[in-house]
């Protein structure tokens, strides 16, 4: 029986984090009424002329550099012609033959397999508007989104499983978020993906006929959509059939892909250079500034945190899932320089109640509060269980950890003179156990520590209790 391998290449569309559109001054703000953010340029009215948005261009260059691309100092905008109601000009301004960046790459590791995923190009383009169907039985057009700046990241067909495709998407999203180019928001469509999928017999080097899965908008669906499409294609080919070149969409309810359009009605976009815009010239100063703005990428951050700070791979992965998580961790460590303890606390306590939305994250506490709390534990002022109680009171409060410790009357008793009578009382109350300890049952030390802790309502410093007990009991087996 022939065995098949999937061949997958992804195209990612990512919205650049500007306040205004790519070729006009209209706002890209969402949540306003339909057709509020429009002007003659993005409505495609005759006589209007596009002007490039410098910030969009800078962010595009930064993203391409972060993805390992070579920046082309001169590139050309092109018209991609097609008719659709949400495209008022009748064409989309994109880049075709001469994109501004080429030849990037991503290194992935999935289930121990190393994969070099090449990126063929990153180019700039404007988004289309939106058709809103089923409003009182009608379809309406909202052009607020028309002209929103996007980059399209075109991946080579280098991926060999749906798991690799998901890993690739996660890596791209993480990088774009870390460099501040995109908010990674799949639900709102500011980060979306099309997948080109084909199969071929294992060992073959030619590419099979591919289908394109459109607009997959969740990580959960990416793998399911691709797996379902791979199985569908294998089913066809195994029965002697041929895969048809098609654009398909994934229906999460049925778990199947279904055809949207076939090759017969595939678009001929009649690309030609955009006559209303000059070539895009990127000078060295702009490119250098963006190279400097890239900063440390998540993969490098993880490598440094595991090798230099001693974090586990999983802790490093969790704390780099979002750039704000990484910043929070860094801010705690600046004040409390014990990264492993800080990482544990942030993972188990802080992130549990953190809401990340796009590029921003809402933390339940401030890093200074966490750092101070951890320092109090470290100094033996409060115990671990007490720290959890203090933390619960810190949430949503502007108070400092030390203030709350005092207010809750929680500070640990580390005073010899205060603890000694308590320890003595516990020994007096348990003469049989004292005798047993002294005749050799060393394990009873834990019992005594527990009793003292209980009587002090958890406030005694356990190290001091142990040493006082050893002193007052003498060595085990002494009598
Ligand atoms: Zn406009």
XYZ file of C-alpha atoms and ligand atoms in Angstrom:
480
model
C 0.000 0.000 0.000
C 1.322 3.410 -0.910
C 2.097 5.670 2.003
C 1.522 9.385 1.571
C 3.066 12.433 3.138
C 1.304 15.773 3.407
C 2.922 18.924 2.035
C 1.705 22.101 3.684
C 2.481 25.758 3.108
C 0.817 28.560 5.041
C -0.087 32.102 4.089
C -0.599 34.385 7.044
C -2.323 37.754 6.878
C -1.462 39.969 9.818
C -2.815 43.424 10.514
C -0.127 45.973 11.314
C -0.627 47.905 14.534
C -1.250 51.369 13.161
C -3.909 53.874 14.123
C -4.728 54.679 10.502
C -5.135 52.854 7.198
C -2.375 52.003 4.728
C -3.051 54.655 2.105
C -5.300 57.228 3.812
C -5.748 58.864 7.209
C -8.907 56.953 8.183
C -8.914 55.299 11.602
C -8.660 51.507 11.840
C -10.550 51.510 15.140
C -13.116 48.736 15.391
C -16.432 48.904 17.190
C -17.700 52.039 15.428
C -20.807 52.023 13.288
C -20.620 50.669 9.724
C -18.959 52.875 7.110
C -17.812 55.463 9.658
C -14.068 55.147 9.003
C -14.069 55.921 5.299
C -12.870 58.645 2.936
C -12.599 59.159 -0.842
C -9.322 57.171 -0.952
C -10.561 53.995 0.741
C -13.953 54.320 -0.955
C -12.135 54.335 -4.268
C -13.739 57.557 -5.466
C -12.415 58.915 -8.786
C -9.591 61.410 -8.502
C -8.440 60.333 -5.016
C -4.817 59.314 -4.579
C -3.223 56.915 -2.066
C -0.331 58.005 0.184
C 1.696 55.387 2.067
C 1.508 55.164 5.875
C 5.060 55.395 7.209
C 4.369 53.536 10.460
C 2.778 50.641 8.548
C 5.858 50.411 6.359
C 8.175 50.507 9.374
C 6.232 47.787 11.196
C 6.200 45.644 8.042
C 9.974 45.963 7.745
C 10.418 45.128 11.434
C 8.214 42.032 11.114
C 10.048 40.846 8.001
C 13.434 41.291 9.697
C 12.190 39.352 12.731
C 11.196 36.544 10.356
C 14.722 36.452 8.970
C 13.878 38.072 5.627
C 16.127 40.106 3.366
C 14.797 43.628 2.840
C 14.621 44.783 -0.772
C 15.528 48.447 -0.886
C 13.169 49.078 -3.749
C 9.835 47.356 -4.231
C 6.693 47.920 -6.235
C 3.034 48.142 -5.273
C 0.762 46.262 -7.644
C -2.920 46.213 -8.414
C -4.643 42.902 -7.847
C -7.813 43.186 -9.891
C -11.042 41.413 -9.021
C -14.645 42.323 -8.531
C -16.305 41.876 -5.187
C -18.787 44.132 -3.371
C -16.422 44.745 -0.442
C -13.714 46.050 -2.784
C -14.914 49.450 -3.967
C -11.926 50.228 -6.218
C -12.286 46.961 -8.104
C -8.692 46.154 -7.157
C -6.617 45.675 -4.055
C -3.242 47.397 -3.701
C -0.729 44.654 -2.922
C 2.759 43.647 -3.977
C 3.389 41.004 -6.586
C 6.553 40.726 -8.644
C 8.751 42.839 -6.423
C 7.812 42.465 -2.743
C 9.712 44.492 -0.134
C 11.169 41.394 1.531
C 12.129 37.848 0.583
C 13.797 34.647 1.825
C 13.055 34.398 5.514
C 12.972 31.296 7.663
C 11.708 29.816 10.895
C 13.298 26.965 12.814
C 10.750 24.675 14.401
C 10.958 21.642 16.588
C 7.889 19.429 16.787
C 7.939 16.103 18.656
C 11.722 16.077 18.487
C 11.803 16.618 14.702
C 13.694 19.687 13.574
C 12.123 21.531 10.650
C 13.426 24.501 8.710
C 10.369 26.321 7.377
C 11.318 28.800 4.682
C 9.393 32.019 4.197
C 9.299 32.972 0.547
C 8.263 36.584 1.006
C 6.578 39.109 3.213
C 4.676 41.795 1.345
C 2.454 44.756 2.159
C -1.156 45.011 1.107
C -4.443 46.608 2.036
C -7.379 44.689 3.448
C -10.804 44.579 1.798
C -14.069 45.647 3.461
C -16.634 43.242 4.853
C -19.881 41.898 3.478
C -22.373 41.428 6.255
C -24.964 38.846 5.287
C -28.433 38.222 6.614
C -29.285 41.666 7.976
C -33.064 41.714 7.655
C -32.736 39.251 4.799
C -30.233 41.459 2.985
C -26.477 41.603 2.502
C -24.796 44.866 3.392
C -21.297 46.220 2.837
C -19.166 47.767 5.599
C -16.024 49.469 4.305
C -14.456 50.369 7.667
C -11.879 47.621 7.157
C -11.112 48.556 3.537
C -7.546 49.850 3.357
C -6.391 48.422 6.709
C -2.639 47.680 6.494
C -1.682 44.006 6.309
C 1.408 41.994 5.716
C 1.087 38.697 3.943
C 3.671 36.137 5.021
C 4.011 33.475 2.352
C 5.511 30.249 3.683
C 7.183 27.672 1.429
C 5.558 24.203 1.251
C 8.011 22.904 3.868
C 5.657 21.637 6.560
C 4.883 17.912 6.795
C 2.126 17.607 9.402
C -0.746 19.567 10.874
C 1.227 19.748 14.140
C 4.092 21.457 12.301
C 1.611 23.859 10.715
C 0.228 24.775 14.135
C 3.754 25.207 15.534
C 4.657 27.436 12.583
C 1.604 29.616 13.147
C 2.280 29.901 16.861
C 5.881 30.892 16.186
C 4.917 33.532 13.601
C 2.234 34.959 15.867
C 4.580 35.072 18.861
C 7.284 36.854 16.864
C 4.897 39.446 15.426
C 3.500 40.141 18.900
C 6.969 40.387 20.466
C 8.104 42.999 17.956
C 4.856 44.943 18.357
C 3.778 44.562 14.726
C 0.524 42.640 15.298
C -1.804 41.868 18.195
C -2.147 38.160 17.388
C -5.920 38.292 17.660
C -7.347 35.371 15.701
C -10.920 35.843 16.866
C -11.104 39.365 15.507
C -9.274 38.362 12.343
C -6.205 40.547 12.784
C -4.113 37.375 12.434
C -5.509 34.852 9.958
C -4.251 32.021 7.864
C -4.832 30.136 4.624
C -3.300 26.679 4.259
C -2.176 25.090 1.001
C -2.381 21.333 1.373
C -1.355 18.516 -0.965
C -0.202 14.932 -0.581
C 2.388 12.823 -2.395
C 3.764 9.301 -2.067
C 6.508 9.168 0.565
C 9.840 9.547 -1.241
C 8.423 11.549 -4.144
C 9.886 15.011 -4.708
C 7.204 16.430 -6.986
C 4.288 18.313 -5.524
C 0.747 16.978 -5.768
C -2.268 19.088 -6.710
C -3.026 21.378 -3.827
C -6.151 22.747 -2.296
C -6.310 25.982 -0.402
C -8.094 26.096 2.950
C -9.356 29.631 3.495
C -9.430 31.836 6.577
C -8.817 29.437 9.402
C -9.351 31.581 12.459
C -8.414 29.451 15.435
C -5.473 27.313 16.480
C -7.943 24.641 17.471
C -9.263 24.422 13.910
C -5.941 24.636 12.084
C -4.896 21.114 12.925
C -8.359 19.650 12.512
C -8.905 21.378 9.167
C -5.565 20.253 7.750
C -5.918 16.681 9.061
C -9.383 16.395 7.604
C -8.161 17.690 4.240
C -5.182 15.299 4.213
C -7.505 12.349 4.873
C -9.899 13.495 2.165
C -7.091 13.713 -0.400
C -5.605 10.337 0.577
C -9.089 8.839 0.230
C -9.443 10.200 -3.316
C -5.955 9.192 -4.489
C -6.116 5.726 -2.882
C -9.222 4.997 -4.926
C -7.443 6.020 -8.112
C -9.017 9.474 -8.290
C -7.401 12.869 -8.714
C -7.461 15.782 -6.301
C -9.047 18.821 -7.875
C -7.387 22.184 -7.408
C -9.871 24.033 -5.253
C -10.368 26.617 -2.611
C -12.092 25.001 0.354
C -13.338 26.043 3.753
C -13.448 24.109 6.995
C -16.730 23.517 8.757
C -15.930 22.992 12.465
C -19.350 21.424 13.098
C -18.932 18.566 10.623
C -15.139 18.463 10.944
C -14.969 18.390 7.107
C -13.684 20.762 4.463
C -16.045 21.762 1.664
C -15.404 23.405 -1.699
C -15.796 27.178 -2.133
C -14.614 27.487 -5.714
C -12.790 25.325 -8.213
C -9.916 26.019 -10.545
C -12.405 26.749 -13.310
C -13.443 29.944 -11.583
C -10.034 30.713 -10.080
C -9.230 34.390 -10.397
C -6.939 35.851 -12.964
C -5.904 38.897 -11.038
C -4.249 40.738 -13.962
C -1.592 42.217 -11.688
C 0.138 45.343 -12.908
C 2.230 48.019 -11.155
C 0.122 50.525 -9.225
C 0.331 53.729 -11.294
C -0.738 55.978 -8.409
C 2.174 55.061 -6.143
C 5.912 55.453 -6.656
C 8.222 52.504 -5.991
C 8.615 51.862 -2.249
C 12.179 52.895 -1.411
C 13.498 51.753 1.968
C 16.667 53.588 2.915
C 19.352 52.101 5.136
C 18.444 54.366 8.056
C 14.881 53.064 8.152
C 15.995 49.431 7.882
C 18.663 49.830 10.597
C 16.220 51.508 12.949
C 13.770 48.645 12.493
C 16.508 46.045 12.912
C 17.329 47.671 16.254
C 13.634 47.702 17.198
C 13.273 43.942 16.686
C 14.867 43.244 20.063
C 15.271 39.780 21.519
C 12.926 37.258 19.912
C 10.953 34.745 21.998
C 13.096 31.741 21.016
C 16.252 33.549 22.146
C 14.541 34.684 25.342
C 13.604 31.078 26.152
C 17.140 29.845 25.482
C 18.586 32.523 27.763
C 16.097 31.971 30.547
C 16.705 28.225 30.620
C 20.494 28.418 30.361
C 21.210 31.551 32.419
C 18.311 31.785 34.845
C 17.768 28.070 35.366
C 14.108 28.065 34.326
C 12.571 24.814 33.094
C 11.712 24.654 29.381
C 8.023 24.627 30.219
C 8.279 27.644 32.546
C 10.190 29.553 29.874
C 7.577 28.578 27.275
C 4.665 29.677 29.476
C 6.250 33.011 30.360
C 6.973 33.828 26.707
C 3.470 32.987 25.484
C 2.687 36.672 25.592
C 5.097 39.628 25.570
C 3.389 41.095 28.639
C 3.966 37.863 30.587
C 7.660 38.151 29.777
C 7.697 41.794 30.868
C 5.925 40.980 34.119
C 8.414 38.224 34.920
C 11.310 40.528 34.108
C 9.891 43.262 36.355
C 9.500 40.845 39.282
C 13.061 39.557 38.830
C 14.466 43.091 38.833
C 13.221 43.504 42.395
C 13.442 39.891 43.545
C 16.443 38.327 41.806
C 15.483 34.673 42.233
C 14.067 33.819 38.794
C 12.984 30.226 39.474
C 10.935 31.208 42.518
C 9.520 34.223 40.710
C 8.600 32.069 37.688
C 6.862 29.474 39.880
C 4.789 32.068 41.655
C 3.792 33.878 38.468
C 2.817 30.642 36.736
C 0.822 29.122 39.574
C -0.760 32.254 41.047
C -0.598 35.316 38.816
C -1.342 33.854 35.371
C -4.327 31.963 36.738
C -6.201 35.265 36.912
C -4.552 37.144 34.061
C -6.587 38.108 31.034
C -4.663 38.623 27.817
C -6.434 40.351 25.004
C -4.481 41.156 21.891
C -1.190 42.762 22.830
C -2.338 43.848 26.267
C -2.720 41.752 29.369
C -4.588 42.553 32.558
C -2.747 41.253 35.618
C -4.496 40.853 38.983
C -1.499 42.352 40.825
C 1.541 44.534 40.088
C 5.056 43.063 39.714
C 6.324 45.157 42.668
C 3.688 43.575 44.929
C 4.726 40.066 43.881
C 8.432 40.833 44.303
C 7.867 42.207 47.803
C 5.709 39.235 48.780
C 8.374 36.766 47.613
C 11.058 38.731 49.450
C 9.026 38.505 52.679
C 8.825 34.714 52.305
C 12.512 34.523 51.498
C 13.435 36.554 54.587
C 11.382 34.203 56.770
C 8.928 36.979 57.675
C 5.965 34.947 56.466
C 5.486 31.284 55.592
C 4.476 29.873 52.213
C 0.849 29.252 53.223
C 0.683 32.754 54.675
C 2.017 34.144 51.412
C -0.971 32.655 49.574
C -3.340 34.398 51.971
C -1.515 37.707 51.570
C -1.602 37.260 47.807
C -5.371 36.746 47.864
C -5.694 40.113 49.609
C -3.243 41.772 47.226
C -5.437 41.010 44.219
C -7.123 44.175 43.108
C -5.533 46.145 45.955
C -3.107 49.034 45.780
C -1.566 48.070 49.132
C 1.924 46.646 49.475
C 2.561 43.088 50.628
C 4.254 44.325 53.822
C 1.266 46.508 54.717
C -1.082 43.566 54.302
C 1.128 41.246 56.339
C 0.946 43.727 59.182
C -2.757 44.343 58.756
C -3.534 40.616 58.734
C -1.364 40.208 61.849
C 0.606 37.573 60.069
C 4.234 38.187 60.553
C 6.250 35.130 61.443
C 7.549 34.902 64.979
C 11.314 34.577 64.673
C 12.040 35.737 68.150
C 13.822 33.165 70.322
C 12.460 34.606 73.559
C 8.889 34.515 72.273
C 9.061 30.974 70.892
C 11.041 29.223 73.638
C 8.141 29.111 76.176
C 5.807 27.814 73.474
C 8.210 25.027 72.545
C 8.680 24.160 76.201
C 4.925 23.984 76.713
C 4.528 21.531 73.836
C 7.221 19.321 75.372
C 5.561 19.513 78.802
C 2.229 18.528 77.331
C 3.650 15.453 75.570
C 5.865 13.647 78.054
C 5.423 10.193 76.423
C 6.542 11.441 73.061
C 9.476 13.253 74.630
C 10.534 9.992 76.251
C 10.111 8.081 72.985
C 12.178 10.669 71.106
C 14.925 10.551 73.674
C 14.999 6.763 73.469
C 15.628 6.932 69.733
C 12.424 7.750 67.766
C 14.030 10.661 65.875
C 11.066 10.923 63.481
C 9.014 12.439 66.293
C 10.785 15.755 65.727
C 8.303 16.410 62.937
C 5.423 15.831 65.347
C 6.794 18.427 67.764
C 7.394 20.973 64.989
C 3.803 20.421 63.848
C 2.464 20.962 67.372
C 4.388 24.192 67.840
C 3.307 25.472 64.421
C -0.282 24.653 65.286
C -0.140 26.381 68.636
C 1.429 29.453 67.053
C -1.340 29.449 64.434
C 1.231 29.001 61.681
C 3.198 32.081 62.658
C 6.315 30.466 64.137
C 9.443 30.402 62.014
C 9.814 26.644 61.315
C 13.637 26.721 61.175
C 13.821 28.380 64.570
C 11.272 25.930 66.005
C 13.400 22.995 64.808
C 16.553 24.344 66.338
C 14.858 25.174 69.649
C 13.378 21.671 69.778
C 16.752 20.085 69.100
C 18.267 22.179 71.830
C 15.573 21.425 74.457
C 15.150 17.739 73.571
C 18.808 16.930 73.150
C 19.930 14.400 70.530
C 17.516 11.493 69.820
C 18.426 8.361 71.753
C 20.155 10.385 74.449
C 18.550 8.486 77.304
Zn -9.910 56.394 4.041
